[in-house]
PDB file of C-alpha atoms in Angstrom:
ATOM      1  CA  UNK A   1       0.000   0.000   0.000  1.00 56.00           C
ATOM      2  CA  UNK A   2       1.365   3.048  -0.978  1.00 61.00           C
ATOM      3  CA  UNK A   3       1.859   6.188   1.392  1.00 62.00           C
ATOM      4  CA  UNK A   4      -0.680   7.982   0.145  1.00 54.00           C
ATOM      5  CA  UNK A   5      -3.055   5.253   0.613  1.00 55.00           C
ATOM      6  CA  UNK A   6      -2.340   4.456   4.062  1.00 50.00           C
ATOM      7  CA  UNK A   7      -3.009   8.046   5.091  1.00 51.00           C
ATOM      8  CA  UNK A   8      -6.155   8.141   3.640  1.00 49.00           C
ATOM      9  CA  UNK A   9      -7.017   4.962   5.830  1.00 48.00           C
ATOM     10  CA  UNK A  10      -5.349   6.778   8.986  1.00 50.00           C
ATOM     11  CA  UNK A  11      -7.597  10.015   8.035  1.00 50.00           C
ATOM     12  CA  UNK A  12     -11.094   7.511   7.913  1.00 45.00           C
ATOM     13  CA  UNK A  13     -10.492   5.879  10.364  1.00 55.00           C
ATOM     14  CA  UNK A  14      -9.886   9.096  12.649  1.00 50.00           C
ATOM     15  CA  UNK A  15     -13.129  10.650  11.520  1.00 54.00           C
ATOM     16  CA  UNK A  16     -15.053   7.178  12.399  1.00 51.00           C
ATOM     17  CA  UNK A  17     -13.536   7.352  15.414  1.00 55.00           C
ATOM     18  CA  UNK A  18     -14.523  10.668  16.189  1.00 53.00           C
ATOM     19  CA  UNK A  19     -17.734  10.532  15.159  1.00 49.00           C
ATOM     20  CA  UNK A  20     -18.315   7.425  17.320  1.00 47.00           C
ATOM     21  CA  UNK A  21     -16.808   9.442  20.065  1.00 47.00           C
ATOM     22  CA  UNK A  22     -19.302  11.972  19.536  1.00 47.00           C
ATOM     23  CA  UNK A  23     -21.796   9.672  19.804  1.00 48.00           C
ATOM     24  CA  UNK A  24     -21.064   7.848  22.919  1.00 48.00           C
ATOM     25  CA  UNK A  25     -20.585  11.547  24.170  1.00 54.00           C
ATOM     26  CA  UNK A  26     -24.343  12.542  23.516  1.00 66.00           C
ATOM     27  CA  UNK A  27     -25.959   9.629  24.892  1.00 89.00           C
ATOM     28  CA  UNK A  28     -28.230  10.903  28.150  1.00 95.00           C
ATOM     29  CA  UNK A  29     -27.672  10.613  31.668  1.00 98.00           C
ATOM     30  CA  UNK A  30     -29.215   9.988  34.349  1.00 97.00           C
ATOM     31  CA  UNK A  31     -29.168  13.625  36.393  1.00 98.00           C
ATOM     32  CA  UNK A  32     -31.696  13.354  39.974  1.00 97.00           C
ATOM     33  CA  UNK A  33     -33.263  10.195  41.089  1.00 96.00           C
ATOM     34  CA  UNK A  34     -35.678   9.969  44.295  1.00 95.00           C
ATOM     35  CA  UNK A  35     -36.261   6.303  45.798  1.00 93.00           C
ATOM     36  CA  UNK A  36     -39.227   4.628  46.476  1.00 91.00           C
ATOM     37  CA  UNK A  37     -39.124   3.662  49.942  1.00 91.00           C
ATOM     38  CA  UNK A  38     -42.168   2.544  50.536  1.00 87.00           C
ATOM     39  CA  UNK A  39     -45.074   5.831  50.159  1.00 90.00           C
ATOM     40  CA  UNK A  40     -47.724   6.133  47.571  1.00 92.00           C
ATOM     41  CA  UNK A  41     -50.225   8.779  46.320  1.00 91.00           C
ATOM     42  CA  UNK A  42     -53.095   8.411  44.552  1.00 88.00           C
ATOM     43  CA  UNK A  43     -53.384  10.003  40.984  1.00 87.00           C
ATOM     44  CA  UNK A  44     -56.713   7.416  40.856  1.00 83.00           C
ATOM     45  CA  UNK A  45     -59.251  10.019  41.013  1.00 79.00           C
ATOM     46  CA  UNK A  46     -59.921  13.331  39.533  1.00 82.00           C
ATOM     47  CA  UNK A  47     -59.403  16.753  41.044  1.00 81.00           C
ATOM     48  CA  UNK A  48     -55.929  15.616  42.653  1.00 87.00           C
ATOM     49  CA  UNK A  49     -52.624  17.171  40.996  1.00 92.00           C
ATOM     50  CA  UNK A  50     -49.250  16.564  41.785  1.00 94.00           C
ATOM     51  CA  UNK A  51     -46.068  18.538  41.739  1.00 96.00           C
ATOM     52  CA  UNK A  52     -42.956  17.313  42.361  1.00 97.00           C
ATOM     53  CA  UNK A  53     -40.170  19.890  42.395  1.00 97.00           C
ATOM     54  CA  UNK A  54     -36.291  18.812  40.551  1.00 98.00           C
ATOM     55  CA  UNK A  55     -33.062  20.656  40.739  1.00 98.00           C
ATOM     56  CA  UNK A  56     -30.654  20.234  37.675  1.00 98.00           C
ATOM     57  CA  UNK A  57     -27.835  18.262  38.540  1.00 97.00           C
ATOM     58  CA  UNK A  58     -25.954  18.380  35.029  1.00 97.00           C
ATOM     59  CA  UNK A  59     -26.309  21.015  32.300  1.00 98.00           C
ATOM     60  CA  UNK A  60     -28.436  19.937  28.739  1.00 98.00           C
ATOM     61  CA  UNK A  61     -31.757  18.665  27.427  1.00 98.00           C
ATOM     62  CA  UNK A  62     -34.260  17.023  29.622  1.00 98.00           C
ATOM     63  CA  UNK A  63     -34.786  13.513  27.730  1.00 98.00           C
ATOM     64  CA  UNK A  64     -36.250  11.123  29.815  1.00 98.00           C
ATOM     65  CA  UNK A  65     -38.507  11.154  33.253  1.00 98.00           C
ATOM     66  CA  UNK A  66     -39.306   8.085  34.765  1.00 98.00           C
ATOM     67  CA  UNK A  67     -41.472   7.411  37.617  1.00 97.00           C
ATOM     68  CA  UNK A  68     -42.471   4.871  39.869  1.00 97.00           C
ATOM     69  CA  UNK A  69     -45.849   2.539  40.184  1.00 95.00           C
ATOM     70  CA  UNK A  70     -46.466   1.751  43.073  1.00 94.00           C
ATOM     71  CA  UNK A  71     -50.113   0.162  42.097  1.00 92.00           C
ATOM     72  CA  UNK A  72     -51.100  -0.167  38.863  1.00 93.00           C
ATOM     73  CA  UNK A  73     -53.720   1.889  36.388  1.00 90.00           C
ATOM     74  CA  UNK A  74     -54.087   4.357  33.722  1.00 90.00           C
ATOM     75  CA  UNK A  75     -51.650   7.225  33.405  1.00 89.00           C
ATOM     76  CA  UNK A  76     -52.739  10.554  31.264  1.00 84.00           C
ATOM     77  CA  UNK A  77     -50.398  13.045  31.038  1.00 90.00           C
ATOM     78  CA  UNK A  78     -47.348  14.558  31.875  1.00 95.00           C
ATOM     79  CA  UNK A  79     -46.717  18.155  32.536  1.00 96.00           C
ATOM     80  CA  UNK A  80     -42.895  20.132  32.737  1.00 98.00           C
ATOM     81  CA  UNK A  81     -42.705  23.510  34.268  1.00 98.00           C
ATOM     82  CA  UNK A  82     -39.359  25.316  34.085  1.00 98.00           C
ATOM     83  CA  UNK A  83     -39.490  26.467  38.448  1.00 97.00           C
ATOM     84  CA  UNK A  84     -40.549  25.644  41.384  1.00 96.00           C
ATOM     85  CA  UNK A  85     -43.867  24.177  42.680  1.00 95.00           C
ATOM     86  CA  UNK A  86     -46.523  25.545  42.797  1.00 94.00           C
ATOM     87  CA  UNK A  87     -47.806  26.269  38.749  1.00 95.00           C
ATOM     88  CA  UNK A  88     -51.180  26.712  37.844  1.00 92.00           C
ATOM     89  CA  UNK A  89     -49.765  28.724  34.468  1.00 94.00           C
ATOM     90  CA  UNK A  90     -49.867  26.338  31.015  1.00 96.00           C
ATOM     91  CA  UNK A  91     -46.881  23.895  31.081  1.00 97.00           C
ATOM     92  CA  UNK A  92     -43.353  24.523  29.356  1.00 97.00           C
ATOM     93  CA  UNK A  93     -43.933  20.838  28.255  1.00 97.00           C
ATOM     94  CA  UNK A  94     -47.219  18.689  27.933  1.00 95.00           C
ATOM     95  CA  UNK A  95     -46.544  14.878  27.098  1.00 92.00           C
ATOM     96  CA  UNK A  96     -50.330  13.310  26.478  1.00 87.00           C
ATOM     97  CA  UNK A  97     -50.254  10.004  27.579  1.00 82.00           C
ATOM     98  CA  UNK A  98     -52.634   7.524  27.289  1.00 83.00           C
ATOM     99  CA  UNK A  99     -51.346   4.410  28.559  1.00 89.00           C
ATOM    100  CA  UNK A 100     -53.411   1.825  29.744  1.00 89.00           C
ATOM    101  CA  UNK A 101     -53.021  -0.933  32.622  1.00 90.00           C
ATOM    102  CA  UNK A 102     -49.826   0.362  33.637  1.00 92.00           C
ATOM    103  CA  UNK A 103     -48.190  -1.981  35.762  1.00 93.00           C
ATOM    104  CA  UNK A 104     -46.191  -1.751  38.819  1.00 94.00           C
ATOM    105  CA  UNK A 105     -42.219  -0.884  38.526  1.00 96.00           C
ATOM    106  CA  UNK A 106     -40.569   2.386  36.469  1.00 97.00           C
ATOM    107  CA  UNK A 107     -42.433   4.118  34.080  1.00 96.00           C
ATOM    108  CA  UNK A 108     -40.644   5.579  31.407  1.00 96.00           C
ATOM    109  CA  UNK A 109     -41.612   9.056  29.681  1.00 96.00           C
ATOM    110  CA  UNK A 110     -39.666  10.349  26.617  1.00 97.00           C
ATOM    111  CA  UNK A 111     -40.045  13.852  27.204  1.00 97.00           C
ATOM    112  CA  UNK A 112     -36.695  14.747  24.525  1.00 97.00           C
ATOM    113  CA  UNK A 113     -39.364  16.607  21.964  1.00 96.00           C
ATOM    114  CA  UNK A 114     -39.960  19.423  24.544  1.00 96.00           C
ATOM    115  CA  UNK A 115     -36.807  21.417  23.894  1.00 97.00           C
ATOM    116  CA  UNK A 116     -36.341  21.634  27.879  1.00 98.00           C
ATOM    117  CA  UNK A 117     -32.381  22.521  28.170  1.00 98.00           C
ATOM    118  CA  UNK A 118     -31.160  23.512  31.589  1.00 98.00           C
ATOM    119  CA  UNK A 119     -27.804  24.497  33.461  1.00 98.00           C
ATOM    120  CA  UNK A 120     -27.022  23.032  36.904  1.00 98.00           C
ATOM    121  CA  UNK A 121     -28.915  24.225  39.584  1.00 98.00           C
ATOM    122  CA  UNK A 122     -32.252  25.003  37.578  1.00 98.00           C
ATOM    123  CA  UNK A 123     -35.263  23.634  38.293  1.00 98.00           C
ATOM    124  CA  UNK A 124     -38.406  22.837  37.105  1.00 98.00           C
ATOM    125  CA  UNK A 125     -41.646  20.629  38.408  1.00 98.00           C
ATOM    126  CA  UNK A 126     -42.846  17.273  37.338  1.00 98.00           C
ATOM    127  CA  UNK A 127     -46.168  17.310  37.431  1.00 96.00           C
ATOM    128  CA  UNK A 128     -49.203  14.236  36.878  1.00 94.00           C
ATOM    129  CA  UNK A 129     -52.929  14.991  37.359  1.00 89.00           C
ATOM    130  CA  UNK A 130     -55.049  12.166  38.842  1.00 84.00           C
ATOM    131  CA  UNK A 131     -58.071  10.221  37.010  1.00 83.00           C
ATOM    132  CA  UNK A 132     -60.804   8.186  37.402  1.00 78.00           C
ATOM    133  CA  UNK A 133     -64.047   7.573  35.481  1.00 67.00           C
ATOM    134  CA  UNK A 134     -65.663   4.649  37.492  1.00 61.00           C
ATOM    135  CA  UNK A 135     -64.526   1.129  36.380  1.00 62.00           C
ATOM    136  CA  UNK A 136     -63.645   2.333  33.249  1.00 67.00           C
ATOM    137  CA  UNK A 137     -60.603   4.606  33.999  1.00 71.00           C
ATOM    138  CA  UNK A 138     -58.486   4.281  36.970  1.00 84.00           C
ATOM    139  CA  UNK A 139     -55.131   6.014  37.786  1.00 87.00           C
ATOM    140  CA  UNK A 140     -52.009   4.503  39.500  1.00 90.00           C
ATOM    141  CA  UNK A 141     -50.384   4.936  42.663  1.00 91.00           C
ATOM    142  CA  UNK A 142     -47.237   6.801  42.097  1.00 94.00           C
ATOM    143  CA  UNK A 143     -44.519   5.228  44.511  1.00 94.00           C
ATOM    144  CA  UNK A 144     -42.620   7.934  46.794  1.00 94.00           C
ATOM    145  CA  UNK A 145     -41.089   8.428  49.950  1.00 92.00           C
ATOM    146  CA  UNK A 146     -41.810  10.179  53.505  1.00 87.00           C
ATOM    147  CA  UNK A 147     -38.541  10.434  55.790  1.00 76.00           C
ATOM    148  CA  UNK A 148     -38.026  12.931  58.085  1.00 63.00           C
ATOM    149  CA  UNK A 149     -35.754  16.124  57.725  1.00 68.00           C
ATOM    150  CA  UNK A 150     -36.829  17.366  54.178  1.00 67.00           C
ATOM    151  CA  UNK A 151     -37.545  14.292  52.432  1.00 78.00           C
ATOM    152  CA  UNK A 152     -35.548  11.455  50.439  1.00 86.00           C
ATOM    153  CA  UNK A 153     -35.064  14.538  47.787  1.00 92.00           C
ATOM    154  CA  UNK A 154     -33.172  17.232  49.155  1.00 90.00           C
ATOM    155  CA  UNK A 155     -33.329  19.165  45.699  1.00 92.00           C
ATOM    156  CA  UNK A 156     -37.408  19.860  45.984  1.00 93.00           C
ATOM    157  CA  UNK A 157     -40.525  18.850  47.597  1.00 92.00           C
ATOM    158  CA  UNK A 158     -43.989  17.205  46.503  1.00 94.00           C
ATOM    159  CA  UNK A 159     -47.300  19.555  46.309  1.00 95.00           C
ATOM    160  CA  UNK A 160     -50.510  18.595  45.633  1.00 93.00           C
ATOM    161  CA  UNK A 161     -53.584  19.976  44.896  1.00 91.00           C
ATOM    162  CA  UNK A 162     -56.870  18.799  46.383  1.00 80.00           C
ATOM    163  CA  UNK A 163     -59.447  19.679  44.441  1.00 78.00           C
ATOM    164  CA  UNK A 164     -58.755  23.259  43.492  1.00 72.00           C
ATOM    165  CA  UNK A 165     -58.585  24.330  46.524  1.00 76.00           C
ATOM    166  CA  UNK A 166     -54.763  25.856  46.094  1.00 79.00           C
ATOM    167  CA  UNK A 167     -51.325  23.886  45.449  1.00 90.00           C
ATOM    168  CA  UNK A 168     -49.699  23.188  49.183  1.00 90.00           C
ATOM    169  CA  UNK A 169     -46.064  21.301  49.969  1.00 91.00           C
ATOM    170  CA  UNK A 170     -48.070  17.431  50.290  1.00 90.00           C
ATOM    171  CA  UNK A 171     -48.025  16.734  54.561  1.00 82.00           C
ATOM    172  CA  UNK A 172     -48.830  19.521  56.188  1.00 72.00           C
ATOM    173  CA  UNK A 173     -46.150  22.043  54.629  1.00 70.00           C
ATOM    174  CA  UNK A 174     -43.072  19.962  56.381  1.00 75.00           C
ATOM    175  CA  UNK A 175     -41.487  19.022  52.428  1.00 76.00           C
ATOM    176  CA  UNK A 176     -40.423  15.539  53.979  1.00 89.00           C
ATOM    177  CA  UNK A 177     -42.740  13.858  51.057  1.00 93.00           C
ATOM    178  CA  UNK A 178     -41.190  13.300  47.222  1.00 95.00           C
ATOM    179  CA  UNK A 179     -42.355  11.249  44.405  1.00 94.00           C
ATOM    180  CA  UNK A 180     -40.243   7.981  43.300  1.00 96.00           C
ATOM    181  CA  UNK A 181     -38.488   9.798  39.663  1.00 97.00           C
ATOM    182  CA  UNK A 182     -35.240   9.951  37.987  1.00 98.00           C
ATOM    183  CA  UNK A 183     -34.560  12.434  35.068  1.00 98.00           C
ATOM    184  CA  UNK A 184     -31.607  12.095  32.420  1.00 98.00           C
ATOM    185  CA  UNK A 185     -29.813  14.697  30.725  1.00 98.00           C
ATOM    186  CA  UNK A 186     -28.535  14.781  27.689  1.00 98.00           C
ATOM    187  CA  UNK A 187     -25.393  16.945  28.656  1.00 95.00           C
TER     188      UNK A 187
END
């Protein structure tokens, strides 16, 4: 093989190489994660809305929010606010989502199509609306935690709503309750 042909190969393979780099580079990671340690809330009937709030742990796109299910049912719905609990203004992302017979264990919500890019240290809310239409419709239990001293979370706090009567830190105002998530970044 002549010179000239052997840099050539050196030259391809350095630009495969890179762009594989780049590649492995992008792929998302995962930024917060709250355990489930045993708490559950009902999203199984309507009028009931849920906040949980998220601090930023990595810089870049929001791709992914999974959360736990603690009992099974029907999920509708995903909402994305760029703040803090408690927002009652349209969401910075909506994610409809009609899934049926959810079972129990991590729910996973692709949430990449929203745009949502954020530096460490912002954050936004996570936030799932109850439902329930008799035997027909029936929401899960979202999985959580309750531990003293500010909850399993220490980078925000679940609110609720009760039927629109005002969003409220869930317990009382103590912030020692947080839903069961994890978020990944795509840094």
């Amino acid at each position: 093989m002549s010179e000239h042909r052997i840099g050539i190969v050196v030259f391809l393979w350095c630009i495969l190489g890179s762009l594989v780099g780049g590649i492995a580079a992008a792929a998302p990671v995962l930024d917060q994660e709250s355990p489930a340690l045993g708490e559950s809330f009902p999203a199984d009937y309507t009028g009931v809305y849920w906040q949980q709030g998220v601090t930023a742990g990595v810089a870049g796109l929001l791709t992914r929010v999974d959360l736990y299910i603690a009992q099974p049912g029907d999920f509708w719905d995903l909402n994305i606010w760029r703040g803090t609990p408690w927002q009652n203004r349209p969401a910075d992302f909506y994610l409809h989502a009609t899934l049926w017979d959810v079972p129990a264990g991590w729910l996973s919500l692709d949430v990449s199509a929203g745009g949502l890019l954020f530096d460490v240290g912002d954050q936004f809310t996570i936030g799932v609306a109850g439902i329930a239409g008799g035997d027909e419709f029936k929401g899960p239990w979202l999985g959580g935690s309750h531990v003293v001293s500010g909850g399993a979370y220490a980078g925000g706090t679940l609110w609720w709503d009760d039927f629109y009567h005002g969003g409220e830190p869930y317990g009382g105002g103590n912030g020692d309750y947080d839903f069961a998530f994890r978020t990944y970044m795509d840094p």
